[in-house]
Amino acid sequence: MDPKHNRKPFVGGNLKMNGSRAMLKEIIDRLNPLKFDDYVEVAIAPPSIFLDLAHRSVRKGVNVAAQNAFNCTKGAYTGEVSPEQLKDLGIDWVILGHSERREIFKESDELVASKVGHALKSNMKVIACIGEKLEERESEKTEEVVIRQLQAIAVKVDDWKNVVIAYEPVWAIGTGKVATPQQAQDVHLIIRDWLAKNISEKVAQDTRIIYGGSVKGTNSAELAKQFDVDGFLVGGASLTEDFIKIIECFIPSEN
Ligand code: PGA
């Protein structure tokens, strides 16, 4: 548990469309020996073609996540994968609503929400991503955008225990321009307050809200100190040894 409160931190590694079997093996070989289980929950999300390999290669206690899943069980949806198929493979986690899905693949709030709803009904655990673009932040619409995206998702959630919310400002993703600890904390608090007012105080206290966007070994410790930052969704740095450093910032130093 994070000594700040009762939420167990969560760190996800989003490999995006990167890597090969050999690279995945390197990543998993670095991860498997690390003793983090008492302090932080960890998931790696490789491209879908490597999910089975990842699942078979990780030790117990290292989770594997898909980067996407469709909102139907089966059928004529060329190129898509369903939560049921992921479960069949033994995959329990899925990232949904990532800004690259929203932007490049034009996923609307409604589509993201329906995918979240279907994945949860299929007993998957969801990392639900929300976050504003640069122009939205600059025109002071951060709260409006983040809450609009969250609200759409919330309609489809009956039980929040299988949801991790990832706040990922789009301007910080893959840009090297990380949010300051205070910027992250401010939005995380807005999200938690919204959960308290609109869902319940318990859900607000129990739900992990993680930050994503240019998280590195050099900035993760400061971000992790923020009261409402419960971990990270890591892109670029999840491909390198830096991922271990990021996880280690949740492990007490005597270990
Ligand atoms: P980044 O990506 O760490 O490379 O900025 C984060 C993400 O997209 O989840």
mmCIF file of C-alpha atoms and ligand atoms in Angstrom:
data_model
loop_
_atom_site.group_PDB
_atom_site.id
_atom_site.type_symbol
_atom_site.label_atom_id
_atom_site.label_comp_id
_atom_site.label_asym_id
_atom_site.label_seq_id
_atom_site.Cartn_x
_atom_site.Cartn_y
_atom_site.Cartn_z
ATOM 1 C CA MET A 1 0.000 0.000 0.000
ATOM 2 C CA ASP A 2 1.083 3.528 -0.568
ATOM 3 C CA PRO A 3 1.835 4.941 2.894
ATOM 4 C CA LYS A 4 -0.100 8.075 1.856
ATOM 5 C CA HIS A 5 -3.375 6.134 1.821
ATOM 6 C CA ASN A 6 -4.829 2.680 1.183
ATOM 7 C CA ARG A 7 -4.454 2.515 -2.555
ATOM 8 C CA LYS A 8 -1.887 0.105 -3.929
ATOM 9 C CA PRO A 9 0.089 1.960 -6.611
ATOM 10 C CA PHE A 10 -0.205 0.727 -10.183
ATOM 11 C CA VAL A 11 2.410 1.003 -12.928
ATOM 12 C CA GLY A 12 1.563 0.029 -16.490
ATOM 13 C CA GLY A 13 3.997 -0.198 -19.372
ATOM 14 C CA ASN A 14 2.383 0.615 -22.695
ATOM 15 C CA LEU A 15 4.707 -0.727 -25.361
ATOM 16 C CA LYS A 16 2.437 0.699 -28.100
ATOM 17 C CA MET A 17 3.355 -0.630 -31.586
ATOM 18 C CA ASN A 18 6.960 -1.220 -30.605
ATOM 19 C CA GLY A 19 9.253 -4.130 -30.128
ATOM 20 C CA SER A 20 9.796 -7.661 -31.258
ATOM 21 C CA ARG A 21 9.725 -10.998 -29.480
ATOM 22 C CA ALA A 22 13.372 -10.507 -28.569
ATOM 23 C CA MET A 23 12.742 -7.065 -27.138
ATOM 24 C CA LEU A 24 9.733 -8.281 -25.190
ATOM 25 C CA LYS A 25 11.885 -11.016 -23.706
ATOM 26 C CA GLU A 26 14.430 -8.423 -22.578
ATOM 27 C CA ILE A 27 11.705 -6.343 -20.945
ATOM 28 C CA ILE A 28 10.237 -9.364 -19.156
ATOM 29 C CA ASP A 29 13.672 -10.624 -18.102
ATOM 30 C CA ARG A 30 14.240 -7.314 -16.349
ATOM 31 C CA LEU A 31 10.808 -7.362 -14.738
ATOM 32 C CA ASN A 32 10.523 -10.948 -13.504
ATOM 33 C CA PRO A 33 13.300 -10.810 -10.851
ATOM 34 C CA LEU A 34 12.034 -7.576 -9.311
ATOM 35 C CA LYS A 35 10.299 -8.024 -5.947
ATOM 36 C CA PHE A 36 7.588 -5.387 -6.080
ATOM 37 C CA ASP A 37 4.445 -7.381 -5.340
ATOM 38 C CA ASP A 38 3.890 -6.067 -1.820
ATOM 39 C CA TYR A 39 4.142 -2.450 -2.887
ATOM 40 C CA VAL A 40 2.940 -1.927 -6.426
ATOM 41 C CA GLU A 41 0.864 -3.673 -9.049
ATOM 42 C CA VAL A 42 2.569 -3.887 -12.449
ATOM 43 C CA ALA A 43 1.238 -4.593 -15.934
ATOM 44 C CA ILE A 44 2.898 -4.632 -19.312
ATOM 45 C CA ALA A 45 0.900 -4.048 -22.470
ATOM 46 C CA PRO A 46 2.626 -5.401 -25.572
ATOM 47 C CA PRO A 47 1.169 -5.317 -29.097
ATOM 48 C CA SER A 48 -1.660 -7.855 -29.378
ATOM 49 C CA ILE A 49 0.342 -10.352 -31.419
ATOM 50 C CA PHE A 50 2.731 -10.713 -28.467
ATOM 51 C CA LEU A 51 0.118 -11.012 -25.716
ATOM 52 C CA ASP A 52 0.238 -14.789 -25.579
ATOM 53 C CA LEU A 53 4.029 -14.847 -25.492
ATOM 54 C CA ALA A 54 4.063 -12.191 -22.772
ATOM 55 C CA HIS A 55 1.466 -14.060 -20.737
ATOM 56 C CA ARG A 56 3.496 -17.257 -20.927
ATOM 57 C CA SER A 57 6.765 -15.493 -20.077
ATOM 58 C CA VAL A 58 5.893 -13.320 -17.091
ATOM 59 C CA ARG A 59 6.133 -14.666 -13.574
ATOM 60 C CA LYS A 60 3.027 -14.826 -11.400
ATOM 61 C CA GLY A 61 2.406 -11.333 -10.098
ATOM 62 C CA VAL A 62 3.285 -9.525 -13.328
ATOM 63 C CA ASN A 63 0.128 -8.623 -15.213
ATOM 64 C CA VAL A 64 -0.276 -8.464 -18.957
ATOM 65 C CA ALA A 65 -2.619 -5.941 -20.546
ATOM 66 C CA ALA A 66 -3.995 -5.543 -24.044
ATOM 67 C CA GLN A 67 -3.808 -2.082 -25.625
ATOM 68 C CA ASN A 68 -7.332 -2.241 -26.991
ATOM 69 C CA ALA A 69 -10.440 -4.430 -27.192
ATOM 70 C CA PHE A 70 -13.697 -4.102 -29.091
ATOM 71 C CA ASN A 71 -17.186 -3.692 -27.621
ATOM 72 C CA CYS A 72 -18.621 -6.985 -28.943
ATOM 73 C CA THR A 73 -17.997 -10.619 -28.107
ATOM 74 C CA LYS A 74 -17.494 -11.887 -31.655
ATOM 75 C CA GLY A 75 -18.498 -11.346 -35.239
ATOM 76 C CA ALA A 76 -17.627 -9.611 -38.475
ATOM 77 C CA TYR A 77 -15.241 -6.971 -37.112
ATOM 78 C CA THR A 78 -12.118 -7.442 -39.178
ATOM 79 C CA GLY A 79 -8.973 -6.561 -37.296
ATOM 80 C CA GLU A 80 -10.584 -6.356 -33.875
ATOM 81 C CA VAL A 81 -10.154 -8.472 -30.762
ATOM 82 C CA SER A 82 -12.799 -9.028 -28.098
ATOM 83 C CA PRO A 83 -12.433 -9.033 -24.321
ATOM 84 C CA GLU A 84 -13.704 -12.618 -24.314
ATOM 85 C CA GLN A 85 -10.871 -13.647 -26.634
ATOM 86 C CA LEU A 86 -8.373 -11.873 -24.409
ATOM 87 C CA LYS A 87 -9.761 -13.663 -21.363
ATOM 88 C CA ASP A 88 -9.459 -16.937 -23.273
ATOM 89 C CA LEU A 89 -5.753 -16.164 -23.599
ATOM 90 C CA GLY A 90 -5.511 -15.468 -19.875
ATOM 91 C CA ILE A 91 -5.236 -11.692 -20.251
ATOM 92 C CA ASP A 92 -7.041 -9.820 -17.475
ATOM 93 C CA TRP A 93 -6.225 -6.175 -18.201
ATOM 94 C CA VAL A 94 -6.916 -3.838 -21.102
ATOM 95 C CA ILE A 95 -6.018 -0.199 -21.810
ATOM 96 C CA LEU A 96 -8.986 1.656 -23.290
ATOM 97 C CA GLY A 97 -9.468 5.205 -24.497
ATOM 98 C CA HIS A 98 -5.802 5.949 -25.002
ATOM 99 C CA SER A 99 -5.414 9.328 -26.703
ATOM 100 C CA GLU A 100 -3.770 7.667 -29.706
ATOM 101 C CA ARG A 101 -6.931 5.586 -30.136
ATOM 102 C CA ARG A 102 -9.089 8.659 -29.696
ATOM 103 C CA GLU A 103 -7.033 10.800 -32.084
ATOM 104 C CA ILE A 104 -5.657 8.529 -34.796
ATOM 105 C CA PHE A 105 -8.493 6.002 -34.833
ATOM 106 C CA LYS A 106 -11.220 8.547 -34.110
ATOM 107 C CA GLU A 107 -12.645 6.780 -31.073
ATOM 108 C CA SER A 108 -15.387 8.931 -29.582
ATOM 109 C CA ASP A 109 -16.196 9.231 -25.878
ATOM 110 C CA GLU A 110 -19.196 6.965 -26.522
ATOM 111 C CA LEU A 111 -17.185 4.253 -28.267
ATOM 112 C CA VAL A 112 -14.548 4.317 -25.526
ATOM 113 C CA ALA A 113 -17.277 4.106 -22.904
ATOM 114 C CA SER A 114 -19.000 1.179 -24.591
ATOM 115 C CA LYS A 115 -15.687 -0.664 -24.837
ATOM 116 C CA VAL A 116 -15.085 -0.052 -21.129
ATOM 117 C CA GLY A 117 -18.582 -1.326 -20.305
ATOM 118 C CA HIS A 118 -18.193 -4.453 -22.408
ATOM 119 C CA ALA A 119 -14.697 -5.232 -21.089
ATOM 120 C CA LEU A 120 -15.891 -4.914 -17.477
ATOM 121 C CA LYS A 121 -18.899 -7.144 -18.157
ATOM 122 C CA SER A 122 -16.437 -9.683 -19.558
ATOM 123 C CA ASN A 123 -14.591 -9.588 -16.212
ATOM 124 C CA MET A 124 -11.618 -7.697 -17.523
ATOM 125 C CA LYS A 125 -9.865 -4.972 -15.578
ATOM 126 C CA VAL A 126 -9.613 -1.676 -17.380
ATOM 127 C CA ILE A 127 -7.061 1.122 -17.504
ATOM 128 C CA ALA A 128 -9.341 3.901 -18.744
ATOM 129 C CA CYS A 129 -7.436 6.846 -20.233
ATOM 130 C CA ILE A 130 -8.548 10.458 -20.250
ATOM 131 C CA GLY A 131 -6.717 13.706 -20.871
ATOM 132 C CA GLU A 132 -6.805 17.079 -22.532
ATOM 133 C CA LYS A 133 -4.970 18.363 -25.604
ATOM 134 C CA LEU A 134 -2.616 21.333 -25.477
ATOM 135 C CA GLU A 135 -5.102 23.790 -26.951
ATOM 136 C CA GLU A 136 -7.710 22.643 -24.452
ATOM 137 C CA ARG A 137 -5.329 23.245 -21.558
ATOM 138 C CA GLU A 138 -4.339 26.620 -22.957
ATOM 139 C CA SER A 139 -7.971 27.657 -23.249
ATOM 140 C CA GLU A 140 -8.577 26.482 -19.660
ATOM 141 C CA LYS A 141 -10.786 23.593 -20.688
ATOM 142 C CA THR A 142 -8.786 20.862 -18.945
ATOM 143 C CA GLU A 143 -11.402 20.161 -16.285
ATOM 144 C CA GLU A 144 -14.279 20.274 -18.763
ATOM 145 C CA VAL A 145 -12.618 17.806 -21.144
ATOM 146 C CA VAL A 146 -11.351 15.393 -18.526
ATOM 147 C CA ILE A 147 -14.697 15.290 -16.724
ATOM 148 C CA ARG A 148 -16.620 14.892 -19.989
ATOM 149 C CA GLN A 149 -14.483 11.865 -20.863
ATOM 150 C CA LEU A 150 -14.765 10.481 -17.329
ATOM 151 C CA GLN A 151 -18.521 10.981 -17.200
ATOM 152 C CA ALA A 152 -19.009 9.059 -20.446
ATOM 153 C CA ILE A 153 -17.028 6.154 -19.018
ATOM 154 C CA ALA A 154 -18.696 6.308 -15.588
ATOM 155 C CA VAL A 155 -22.123 5.654 -17.121
ATOM 156 C CA LYS A 156 -20.891 2.193 -18.101
ATOM 157 C CA VAL A 157 -19.190 1.275 -14.837
ATOM 158 C CA ASP A 158 -21.134 -0.667 -12.195
ATOM 159 C CA ASP A 159 -18.191 -1.687 -10.074
ATOM 160 C CA TRP A 160 -15.141 0.563 -9.901
ATOM 161 C CA LYS A 161 -12.882 -1.981 -8.294
ATOM 162 C CA ASN A 162 -11.770 -3.194 -11.729
ATOM 163 C CA VAL A 163 -11.033 0.279 -13.070
ATOM 164 C CA VAL A 164 -7.812 2.270 -12.960
ATOM 165 C CA ILE A 165 -8.107 5.796 -14.328
ATOM 166 C CA ALA A 166 -5.111 7.053 -16.294
ATOM 167 C CA TYR A 167 -4.856 10.810 -16.562
ATOM 168 C CA GLU A 168 -2.695 11.447 -19.596
ATOM 169 C CA PRO A 169 -2.460 15.013 -20.866
ATOM 170 C CA VAL A 170 -2.071 14.609 -24.623
ATOM 171 C CA TRP A 171 0.590 17.342 -24.770
ATOM 172 C CA ALA A 172 2.793 15.291 -22.453
ATOM 173 C CA ILE A 173 2.560 11.984 -24.305
ATOM 174 C CA GLY A 174 5.729 11.099 -26.176
ATOM 175 C CA THR A 175 6.849 14.729 -26.139
ATOM 176 C CA GLY A 176 9.333 14.700 -23.278
ATOM 177 C CA LYS A 177 7.226 17.498 -21.802
ATOM 178 C CA VAL A 178 6.048 15.988 -18.530
ATOM 179 C CA ALA A 179 3.334 17.629 -16.441
ATOM 180 C CA THR A 180 4.743 19.186 -13.302
ATOM 181 C CA PRO A 181 3.924 17.269 -10.113
ATOM 182 C CA GLN A 182 1.527 20.087 -9.201
ATOM 183 C CA GLN A 183 -0.217 20.025 -12.595
ATOM 184 C CA ALA A 184 -0.710 16.270 -12.265
ATOM 185 C CA GLN A 185 -1.881 16.520 -8.649
ATOM 186 C CA ASP A 186 -4.379 19.276 -9.518
ATOM 187 C CA VAL A 187 -6.110 17.204 -12.200
ATOM 188 C CA HIS A 188 -5.981 13.998 -10.175
ATOM 189 C CA LEU A 189 -7.731 15.820 -7.360
ATOM 190 C CA ILE A 190 -10.388 17.129 -9.758
ATOM 191 C CA ILE A 191 -10.996 13.545 -10.887
ATOM 192 C CA ARG A 192 -11.131 12.207 -7.326
ATOM 193 C CA ASP A 193 -13.489 14.974 -6.221
ATOM 194 C CA TRP A 194 -15.752 14.202 -9.159
ATOM 195 C CA LEU A 195 -15.838 10.526 -8.160
ATOM 196 C CA ALA A 196 -16.649 11.505 -4.559
ATOM 197 C CA LYS A 197 -19.520 13.755 -5.591
ATOM 198 C CA ASN A 198 -20.941 11.680 -8.417
ATOM 199 C CA ILE A 199 -20.196 8.068 -7.515
ATOM 200 C CA SER A 200 -19.294 7.716 -3.836
ATOM 201 C CA GLU A 201 -16.695 8.721 -1.286
ATOM 202 C CA LYS A 202 -15.541 5.104 -1.100
ATOM 203 C CA VAL A 203 -15.024 4.820 -4.859
ATOM 204 C CA ALA A 204 -13.134 8.123 -4.793
ATOM 205 C CA GLN A 205 -10.839 6.873 -2.036
ATOM 206 C CA ASP A 206 -10.297 3.403 -3.486
ATOM 207 C CA THR A 207 -9.883 4.094 -7.203
ATOM 208 C CA ARG A 208 -6.353 4.417 -8.452
ATOM 209 C CA ILE A 209 -5.684 7.456 -10.595
ATOM 210 C CA ILE A 210 -2.387 7.109 -12.427
ATOM 211 C CA TYR A 211 -0.487 9.668 -14.465
ATOM 212 C CA GLY A 212 0.882 9.177 -17.979
ATOM 213 C CA GLY A 213 2.908 11.406 -20.272
ATOM 214 C CA SER A 214 6.725 11.416 -20.534
ATOM 215 C CA VAL A 215 7.225 9.614 -17.217
ATOM 216 C CA LYS A 216 10.895 8.697 -16.782
ATOM 217 C CA GLY A 217 13.142 7.364 -14.046
ATOM 218 C CA THR A 218 14.282 10.938 -13.469
ATOM 219 C CA ASN A 219 10.828 12.455 -12.844
ATOM 220 C CA SER A 220 8.776 9.578 -11.448
ATOM 221 C CA ALA A 221 9.781 9.928 -7.785
ATOM 222 C CA GLU A 222 8.615 13.538 -7.535
ATOM 223 C CA LEU A 223 5.346 12.777 -9.309
ATOM 224 C CA ALA A 224 4.776 9.738 -7.082
ATOM 225 C CA LYS A 225 4.966 11.907 -3.964
ATOM 226 C CA GLN A 226 1.791 13.708 -4.947
ATOM 227 C CA PHE A 227 -1.085 12.648 -2.749
ATOM 228 C CA ASP A 228 -3.459 11.744 -5.562
ATOM 229 C CA VAL A 229 -0.938 10.231 -7.977
ATOM 230 C CA ASP A 230 -1.308 6.467 -7.547
ATOM 231 C CA GLY A 231 1.141 5.309 -10.171
ATOM 232 C CA PHE A 232 1.911 5.669 -13.847
ATOM 233 C CA LEU A 233 1.116 4.615 -17.359
ATOM 234 C CA VAL A 234 4.487 4.616 -19.064
ATOM 235 C CA GLY A 235 5.033 4.658 -22.816
ATOM 236 C CA GLY A 236 8.542 5.218 -24.192
ATOM 237 C CA ALA A 237 10.346 4.481 -20.944
ATOM 238 C CA SER A 238 8.619 1.104 -20.604
ATOM 239 C CA LEU A 239 10.835 -0.148 -23.439
ATOM 240 C CA THR A 240 14.017 0.527 -21.498
ATOM 241 C CA GLU A 241 15.636 -0.136 -18.147
ATOM 242 C CA ASP A 242 14.064 3.069 -16.979
ATOM 243 C CA PHE A 243 10.818 1.137 -16.428
ATOM 244 C CA ILE A 244 12.442 -0.669 -13.513
ATOM 245 C CA LYS A 245 13.494 2.646 -11.944
ATOM 246 C CA ILE A 246 9.934 3.917 -12.249
ATOM 247 C CA ILE A 247 8.563 0.825 -10.496
ATOM 248 C CA GLU A 248 11.293 1.062 -7.863
ATOM 249 C CA CYS A 249 10.155 4.463 -6.754
ATOM 250 C CA PHE A 250 7.233 2.676 -5.035
ATOM 251 C CA ILE A 251 9.456 0.088 -3.324
ATOM 252 C CA PRO A 252 10.862 1.118 0.050
ATOM 253 C CA SER A 253 14.646 1.446 -0.168
ATOM 254 C CA GLU A 254 15.475 -1.198 2.480
ATOM 255 C CA ASN A 255 14.240 -3.896 0.036
HETATM 256 P P1 PGA B 1 4.990 8.320 -23.006
HETATM 257 O O1 PGA B 1 3.558 7.673 -23.310
HETATM 258 O O2 PGA B 1 5.434 7.813 -21.660
HETATM 259 O O3 PGA B 1 5.887 7.847 -24.129
HETATM 260 O O4 PGA B 1 4.811 9.794 -23.011
HETATM 261 C C1 PGA B 1 2.611 7.534 -22.299
HETATM 262 C C2 PGA B 1 1.383 6.849 -22.826
HETATM 263 O O5 PGA B 1 1.027 7.070 -23.985
HETATM 264 O O6 PGA B 1 0.744 6.068 -22.113
#
